[in-house]
Short mmCIF file of C-alpha atoms and ligand atoms in Angstrom, two decimals:
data_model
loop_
_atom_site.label_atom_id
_atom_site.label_comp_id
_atom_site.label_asym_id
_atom_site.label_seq_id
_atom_site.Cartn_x
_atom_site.Cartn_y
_atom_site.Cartn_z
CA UNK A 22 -11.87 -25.50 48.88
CA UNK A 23 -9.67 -28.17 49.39
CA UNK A 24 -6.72 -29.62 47.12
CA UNK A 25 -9.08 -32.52 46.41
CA UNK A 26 -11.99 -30.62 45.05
CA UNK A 27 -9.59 -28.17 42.92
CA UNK A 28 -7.51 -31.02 41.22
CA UNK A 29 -11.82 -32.45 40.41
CA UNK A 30 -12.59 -29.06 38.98
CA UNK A 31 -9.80 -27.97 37.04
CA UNK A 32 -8.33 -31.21 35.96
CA UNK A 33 -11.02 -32.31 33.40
CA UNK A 34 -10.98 -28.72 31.63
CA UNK A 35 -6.82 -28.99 31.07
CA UNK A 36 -7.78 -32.75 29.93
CA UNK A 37 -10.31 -31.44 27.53
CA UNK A 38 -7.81 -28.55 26.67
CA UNK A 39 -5.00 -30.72 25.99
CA UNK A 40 -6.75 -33.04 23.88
CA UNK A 41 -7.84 -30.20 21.49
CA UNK A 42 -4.59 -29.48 20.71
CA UNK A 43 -3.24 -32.41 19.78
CA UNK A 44 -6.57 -33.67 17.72
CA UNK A 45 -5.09 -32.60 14.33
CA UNK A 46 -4.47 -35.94 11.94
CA UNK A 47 -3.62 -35.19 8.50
CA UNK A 48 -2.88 -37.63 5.32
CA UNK A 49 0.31 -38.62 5.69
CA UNK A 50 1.61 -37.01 9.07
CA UNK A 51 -1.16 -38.91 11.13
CA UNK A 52 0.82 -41.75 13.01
CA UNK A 53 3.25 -38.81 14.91
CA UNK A 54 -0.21 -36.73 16.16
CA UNK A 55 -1.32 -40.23 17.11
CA UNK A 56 1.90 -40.94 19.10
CA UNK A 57 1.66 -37.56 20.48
CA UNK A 58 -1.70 -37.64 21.78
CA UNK A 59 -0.74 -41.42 23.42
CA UNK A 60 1.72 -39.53 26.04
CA UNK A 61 0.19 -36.09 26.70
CA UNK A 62 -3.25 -38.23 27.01
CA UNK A 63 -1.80 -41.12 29.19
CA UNK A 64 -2.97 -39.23 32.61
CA UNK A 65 -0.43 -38.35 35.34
CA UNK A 66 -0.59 -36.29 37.76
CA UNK A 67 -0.62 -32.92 35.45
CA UNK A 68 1.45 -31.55 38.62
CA UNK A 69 2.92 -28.64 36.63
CA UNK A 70 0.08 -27.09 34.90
CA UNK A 71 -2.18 -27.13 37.79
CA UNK A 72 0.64 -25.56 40.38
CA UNK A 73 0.74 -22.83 37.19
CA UNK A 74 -2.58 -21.76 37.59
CA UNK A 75 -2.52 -21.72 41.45
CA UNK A 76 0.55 -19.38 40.76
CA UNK A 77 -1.46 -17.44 38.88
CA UNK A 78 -4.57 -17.46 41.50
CA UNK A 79 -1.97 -16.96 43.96
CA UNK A 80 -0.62 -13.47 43.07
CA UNK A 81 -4.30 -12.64 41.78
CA UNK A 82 -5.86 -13.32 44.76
CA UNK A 83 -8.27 -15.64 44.23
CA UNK A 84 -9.10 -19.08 42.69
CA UNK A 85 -11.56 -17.40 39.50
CA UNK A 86 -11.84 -19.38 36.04
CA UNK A 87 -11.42 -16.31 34.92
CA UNK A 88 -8.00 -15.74 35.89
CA UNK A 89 -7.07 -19.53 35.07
CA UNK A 90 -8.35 -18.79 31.48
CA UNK A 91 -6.15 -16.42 31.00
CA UNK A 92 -2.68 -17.96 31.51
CA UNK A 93 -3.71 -21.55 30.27
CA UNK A 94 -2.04 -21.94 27.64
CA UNK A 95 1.40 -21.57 29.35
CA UNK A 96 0.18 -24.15 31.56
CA UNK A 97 -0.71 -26.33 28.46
CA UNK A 98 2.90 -25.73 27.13
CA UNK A 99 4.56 -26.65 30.27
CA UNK A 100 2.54 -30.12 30.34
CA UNK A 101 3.90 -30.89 26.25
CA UNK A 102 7.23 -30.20 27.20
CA UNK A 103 7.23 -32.27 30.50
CA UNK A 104 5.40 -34.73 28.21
CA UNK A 105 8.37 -34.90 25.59
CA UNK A 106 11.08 -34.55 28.14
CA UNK A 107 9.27 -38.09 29.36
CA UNK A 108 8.90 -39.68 25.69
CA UNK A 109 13.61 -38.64 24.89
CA UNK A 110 13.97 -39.69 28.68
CA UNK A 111 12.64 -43.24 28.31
CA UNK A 112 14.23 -43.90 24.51
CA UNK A 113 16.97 -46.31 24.25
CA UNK A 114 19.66 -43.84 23.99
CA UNK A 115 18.65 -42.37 27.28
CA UNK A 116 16.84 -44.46 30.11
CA UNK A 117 15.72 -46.74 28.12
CA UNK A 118 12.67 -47.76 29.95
CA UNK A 119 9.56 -50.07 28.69
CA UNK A 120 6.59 -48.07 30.62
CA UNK A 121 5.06 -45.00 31.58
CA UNK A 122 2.18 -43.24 33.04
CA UNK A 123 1.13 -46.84 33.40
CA UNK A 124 1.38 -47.32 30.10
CA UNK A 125 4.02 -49.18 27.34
CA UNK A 126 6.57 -46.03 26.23
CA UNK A 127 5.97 -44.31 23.21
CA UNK A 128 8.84 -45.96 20.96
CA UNK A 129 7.88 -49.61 22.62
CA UNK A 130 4.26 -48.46 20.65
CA UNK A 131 5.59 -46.38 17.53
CA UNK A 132 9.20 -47.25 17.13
CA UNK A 133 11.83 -44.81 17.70
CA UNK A 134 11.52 -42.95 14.66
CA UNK A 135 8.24 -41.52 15.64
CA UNK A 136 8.64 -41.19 19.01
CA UNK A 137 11.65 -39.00 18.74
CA UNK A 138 9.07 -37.55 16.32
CA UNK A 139 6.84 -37.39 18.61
CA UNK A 140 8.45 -35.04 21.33
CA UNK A 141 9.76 -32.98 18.89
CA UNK A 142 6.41 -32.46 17.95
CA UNK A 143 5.28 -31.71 21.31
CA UNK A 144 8.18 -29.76 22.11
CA UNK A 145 7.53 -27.06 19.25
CA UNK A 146 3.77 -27.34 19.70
CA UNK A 147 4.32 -25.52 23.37
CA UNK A 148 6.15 -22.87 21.60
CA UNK A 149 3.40 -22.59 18.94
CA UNK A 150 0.83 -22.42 21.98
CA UNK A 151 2.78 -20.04 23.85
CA UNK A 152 3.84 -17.40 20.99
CA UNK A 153 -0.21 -17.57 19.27
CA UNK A 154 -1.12 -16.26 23.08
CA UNK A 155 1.31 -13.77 22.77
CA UNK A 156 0.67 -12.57 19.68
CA UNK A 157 -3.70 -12.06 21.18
CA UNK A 158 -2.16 -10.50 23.91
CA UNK A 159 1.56 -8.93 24.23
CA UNK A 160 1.58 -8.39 28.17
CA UNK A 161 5.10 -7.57 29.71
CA UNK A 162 4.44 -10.41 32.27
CA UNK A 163 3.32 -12.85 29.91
CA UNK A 164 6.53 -12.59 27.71
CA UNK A 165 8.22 -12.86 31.03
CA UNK A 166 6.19 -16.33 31.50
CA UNK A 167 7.15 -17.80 28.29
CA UNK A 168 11.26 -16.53 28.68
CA UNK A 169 11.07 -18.51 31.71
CA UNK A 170 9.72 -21.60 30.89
CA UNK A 171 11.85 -21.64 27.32
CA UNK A 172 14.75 -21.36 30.07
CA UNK A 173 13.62 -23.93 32.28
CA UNK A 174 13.28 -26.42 29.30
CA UNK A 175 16.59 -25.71 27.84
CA UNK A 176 20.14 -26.19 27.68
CA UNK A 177 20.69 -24.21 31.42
CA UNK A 178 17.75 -25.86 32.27
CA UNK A 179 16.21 -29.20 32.13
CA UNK A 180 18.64 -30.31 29.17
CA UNK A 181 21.22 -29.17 31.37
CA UNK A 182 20.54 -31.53 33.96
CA UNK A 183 19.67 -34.82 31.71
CA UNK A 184 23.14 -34.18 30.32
CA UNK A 185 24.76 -34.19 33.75
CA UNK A 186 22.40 -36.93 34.12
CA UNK A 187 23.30 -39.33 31.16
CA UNK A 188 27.55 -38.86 31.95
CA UNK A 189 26.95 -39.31 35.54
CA UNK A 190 25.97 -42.90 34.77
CA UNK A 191 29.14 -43.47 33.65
CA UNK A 192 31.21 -41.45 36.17
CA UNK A 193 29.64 -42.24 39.97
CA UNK A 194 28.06 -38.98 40.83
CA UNK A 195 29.14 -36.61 43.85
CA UNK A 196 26.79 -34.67 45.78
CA UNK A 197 27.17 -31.41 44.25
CA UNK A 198 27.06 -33.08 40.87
CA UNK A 199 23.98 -35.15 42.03
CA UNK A 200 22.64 -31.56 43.10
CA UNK A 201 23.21 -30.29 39.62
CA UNK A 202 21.37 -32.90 38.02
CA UNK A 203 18.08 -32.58 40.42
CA UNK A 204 17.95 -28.80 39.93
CA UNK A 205 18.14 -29.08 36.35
CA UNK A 206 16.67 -31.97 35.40
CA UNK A 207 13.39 -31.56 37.68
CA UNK A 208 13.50 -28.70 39.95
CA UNK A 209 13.78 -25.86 37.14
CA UNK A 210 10.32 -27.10 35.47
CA UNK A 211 8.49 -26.96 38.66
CA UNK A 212 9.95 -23.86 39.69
CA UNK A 213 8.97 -22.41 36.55
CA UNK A 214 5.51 -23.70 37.17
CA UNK A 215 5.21 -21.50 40.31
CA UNK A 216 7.32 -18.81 38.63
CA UNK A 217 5.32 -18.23 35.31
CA UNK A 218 1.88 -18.57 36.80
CA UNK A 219 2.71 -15.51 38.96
CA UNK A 220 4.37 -13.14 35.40
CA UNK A 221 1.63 -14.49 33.59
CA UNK A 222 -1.02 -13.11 36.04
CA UNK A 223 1.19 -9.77 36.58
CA UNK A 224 2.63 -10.57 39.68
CA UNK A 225 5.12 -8.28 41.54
CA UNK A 226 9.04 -8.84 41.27
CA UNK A 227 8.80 -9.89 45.48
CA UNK A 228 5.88 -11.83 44.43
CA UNK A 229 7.82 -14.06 41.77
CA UNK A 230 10.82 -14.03 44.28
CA UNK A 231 9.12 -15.92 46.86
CA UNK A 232 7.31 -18.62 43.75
CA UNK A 233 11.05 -19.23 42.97
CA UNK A 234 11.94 -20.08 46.83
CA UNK A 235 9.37 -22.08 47.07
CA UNK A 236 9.59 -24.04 43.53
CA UNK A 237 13.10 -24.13 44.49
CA UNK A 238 12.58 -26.40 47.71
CA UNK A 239 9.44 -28.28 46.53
CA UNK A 240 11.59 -29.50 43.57
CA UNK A 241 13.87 -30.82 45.24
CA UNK A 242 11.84 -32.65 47.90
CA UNK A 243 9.74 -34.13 44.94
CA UNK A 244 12.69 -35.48 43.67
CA UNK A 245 14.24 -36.71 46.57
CA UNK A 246 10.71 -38.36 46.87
CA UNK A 247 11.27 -39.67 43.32
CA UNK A 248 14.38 -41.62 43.96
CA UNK A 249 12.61 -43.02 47.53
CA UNK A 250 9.54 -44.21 45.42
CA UNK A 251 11.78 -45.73 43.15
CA UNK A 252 12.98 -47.98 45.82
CA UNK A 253 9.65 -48.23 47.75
CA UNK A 254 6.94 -47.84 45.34
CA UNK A 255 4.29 -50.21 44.23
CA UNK A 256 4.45 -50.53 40.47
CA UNK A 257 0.87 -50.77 39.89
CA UNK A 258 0.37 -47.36 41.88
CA UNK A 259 3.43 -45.91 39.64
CA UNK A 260 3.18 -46.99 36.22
CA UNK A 261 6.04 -47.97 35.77
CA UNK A 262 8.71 -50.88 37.45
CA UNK A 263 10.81 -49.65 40.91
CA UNK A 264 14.11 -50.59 41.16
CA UNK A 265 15.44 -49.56 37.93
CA UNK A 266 17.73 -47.03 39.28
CA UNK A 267 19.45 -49.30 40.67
CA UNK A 268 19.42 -51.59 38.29
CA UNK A 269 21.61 -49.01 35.94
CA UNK A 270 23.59 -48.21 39.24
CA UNK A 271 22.35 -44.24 39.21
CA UNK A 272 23.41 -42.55 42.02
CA UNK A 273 20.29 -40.57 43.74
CA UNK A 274 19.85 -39.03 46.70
CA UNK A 275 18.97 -42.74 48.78
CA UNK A 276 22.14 -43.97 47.70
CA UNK A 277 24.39 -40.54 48.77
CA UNK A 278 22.24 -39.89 52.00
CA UNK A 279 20.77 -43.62 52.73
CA UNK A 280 16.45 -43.83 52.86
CA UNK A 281 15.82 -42.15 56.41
CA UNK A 282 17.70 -39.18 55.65
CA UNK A 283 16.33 -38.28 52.52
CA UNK A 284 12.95 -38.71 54.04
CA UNK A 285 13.51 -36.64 56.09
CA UNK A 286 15.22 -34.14 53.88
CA UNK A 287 11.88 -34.48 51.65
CA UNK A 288 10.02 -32.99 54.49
CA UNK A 289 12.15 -30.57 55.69
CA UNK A 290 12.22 -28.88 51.93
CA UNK A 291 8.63 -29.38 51.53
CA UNK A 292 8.04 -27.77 54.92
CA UNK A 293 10.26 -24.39 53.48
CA UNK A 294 8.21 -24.26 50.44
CA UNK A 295 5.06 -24.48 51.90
CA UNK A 296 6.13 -22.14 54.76
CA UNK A 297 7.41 -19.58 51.81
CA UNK A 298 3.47 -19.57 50.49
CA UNK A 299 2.49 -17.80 53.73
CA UNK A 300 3.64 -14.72 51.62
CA UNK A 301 0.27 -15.39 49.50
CA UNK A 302 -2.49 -15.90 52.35
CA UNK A 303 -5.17 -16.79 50.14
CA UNK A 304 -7.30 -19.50 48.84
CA UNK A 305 -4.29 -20.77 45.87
CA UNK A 306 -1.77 -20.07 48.10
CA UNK A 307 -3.49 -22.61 50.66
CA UNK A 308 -4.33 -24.88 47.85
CA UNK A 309 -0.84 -24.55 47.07
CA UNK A 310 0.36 -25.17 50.63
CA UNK A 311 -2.16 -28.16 50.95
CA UNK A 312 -0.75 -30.17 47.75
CA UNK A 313 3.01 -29.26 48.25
CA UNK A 314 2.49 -30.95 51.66
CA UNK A 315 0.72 -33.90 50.64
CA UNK A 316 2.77 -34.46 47.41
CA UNK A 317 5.90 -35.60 50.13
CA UNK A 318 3.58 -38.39 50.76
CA UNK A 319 2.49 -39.36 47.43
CA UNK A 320 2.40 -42.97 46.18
CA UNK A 321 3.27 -42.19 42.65
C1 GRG B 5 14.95 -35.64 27.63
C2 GRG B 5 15.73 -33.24 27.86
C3 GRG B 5 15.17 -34.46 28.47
C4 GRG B 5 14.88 -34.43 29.77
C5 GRG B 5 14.29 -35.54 30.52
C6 GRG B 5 11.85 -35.44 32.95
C7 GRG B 5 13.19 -35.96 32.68
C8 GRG B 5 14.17 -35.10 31.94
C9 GRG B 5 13.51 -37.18 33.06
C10 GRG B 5 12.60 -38.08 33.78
C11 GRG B 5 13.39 -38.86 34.74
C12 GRG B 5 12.73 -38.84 36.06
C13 GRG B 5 11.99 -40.06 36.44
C14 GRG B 5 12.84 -37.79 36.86
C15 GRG B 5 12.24 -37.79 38.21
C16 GRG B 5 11.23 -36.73 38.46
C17 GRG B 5 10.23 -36.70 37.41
C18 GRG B 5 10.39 -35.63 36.39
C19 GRG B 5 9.22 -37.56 37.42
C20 GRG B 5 8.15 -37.57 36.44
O1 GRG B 5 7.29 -36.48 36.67
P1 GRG B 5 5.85 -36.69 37.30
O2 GRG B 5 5.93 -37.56 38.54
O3 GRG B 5 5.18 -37.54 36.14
O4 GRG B 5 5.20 -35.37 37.46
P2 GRG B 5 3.66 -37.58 35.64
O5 GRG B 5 3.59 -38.82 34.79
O6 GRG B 5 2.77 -37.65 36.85
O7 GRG B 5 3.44 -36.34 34.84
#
């Protein structure tokens, strides 16, 4: 199977999946289920998710719906909380940004109120999705997926890095702190993509070692790939406008290492993680291979 055909097969079951859990409505709590289901429903690429169940197929073995099915949910989760780490990021206080995913951003639709609403909402619904497939079924590596990726979101993880993030703006970043922000702020939830698809589907402790290698490099190179879109992107293919980094003179890794370096740093890291899959020689851990290679040249 190729990447191609994967992303075709399993993409419209985590569409359908996602958009069962945020269906509910209600009388007077409506408008934030509404503003919830405008981000997590808005496309994009659902990169997370499906790298969790290749994880998960990975260590496994094989590419079976039946070992997908079991560890979707966390793969759910991980999409709401990349989903409300999107909907904070683009608020006033933060990035402030006007659109996403193609889209107009959740408070330029709702207002701020609900939109802060909104992620929280999405935020806690993870956790919700997570602990209810705990609770059917307890499994030492499954509690190991859901400590990770409650790490990965948090304050030494992702919130970690937007922090770093928001007072770099005001400082003019260094490289190490530049480094702090980029592991944090994108590289922990894509590591924990690798890293709980392999606990969830009972993978060994070397097994999980080598996911974290290889989320490790990949998330970097996507977001060194990030900030060179942002200067060389085409907004249509994006979503969203290009240049605003610069704009808000952000330091990323372009400005620090200048464009033909940090291509070439993108490749480099995206050759280690794909080189660190060998471990896993079989059909997810090509798929895996496939897409990590061919997400370095991605056009949005
Ligand atoms: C608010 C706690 C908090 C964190 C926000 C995700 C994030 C942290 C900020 C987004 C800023 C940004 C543009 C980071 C670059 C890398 C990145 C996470 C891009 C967006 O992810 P994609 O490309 O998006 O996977 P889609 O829309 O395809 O899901």
């Amino acid at each position: 199977m190729r990447i191609e055909e994967y992303l075709e097969w399993q993409g419209p079951i985590l569409e359908e999946r996602l958009a069962r859990r945020v269906a509910h409505r209600g009388q007077y709590e409506a408008k934030v289920w509404e503003a919830m289901e405008y981000s997590l429903m808005a496309g994009g690429k659902r990169l997370r998710p499906l790298m969790l169940l290749l994880g998960a197929g990975a260590v496994s073995g094989c590419c079976a719906q039946e070992v997908f099915d079991r560890v979707y949910p966390f793969a759910e989760a991980l999409e709401m909380i990349h989903t409300y780490s999107l909907i904070h990021d683009d608020l006033p206080a933060m990035d402030d940004d006007d659109y996403r995913r193609g889209r107009l951003t959740n408070h330029k639709v709702f207002g701020e109120a609900i939109a802060i609403l909104a992620g929280d909402g999405l935020l806690n619904l993870a956790y919700e999705t997570m602990i209810e497939a705990l609770a059917q079924d307890p499994a030492p590596g499954k509690i190991l997926a859901a400590r990770t990726i409650a790490h990965a979101a948090g304050p030494k993880g992702m919130v970690a890095g937007q922090t770093a993030d928001m007072l770099a703006e005001q400082q003019k970043a260094t490289a190490a702190h530049l480094d702090f922000i980029e592991e944090n702020k994108t590289g922990q939830l894509i590591t924990a993509a690798l890293v709980a698809g392999a606990q969830a589907a009972g993978g060994s402790e070397k097994q999980i070692f080598v996911m974290k290698r290889a989320g490790r490099a990949f998330g970097k190179a996507f977001q060194i790939q990030d900030d060179i879109l942002e200067i060389e992107g085409d907004e249509q293919e994006l979503g969203k406008p290009v240049g605003s980094d610069a704009e808000k003179d952000k330091v990323t890794f372009v400005t620090i290492y200048g464009i033909q370096k940090a291509k070439e740093m993108a490749a480099g890291l995206s050759k280690e993680a794909a080189e660190a899959l060998r471990d896993f020689p079989n059909e997810a851990g090509d798929l895996l291979r496939e897409w990590i290679q061919a997400l370095i040249y991605r056009k949005k």
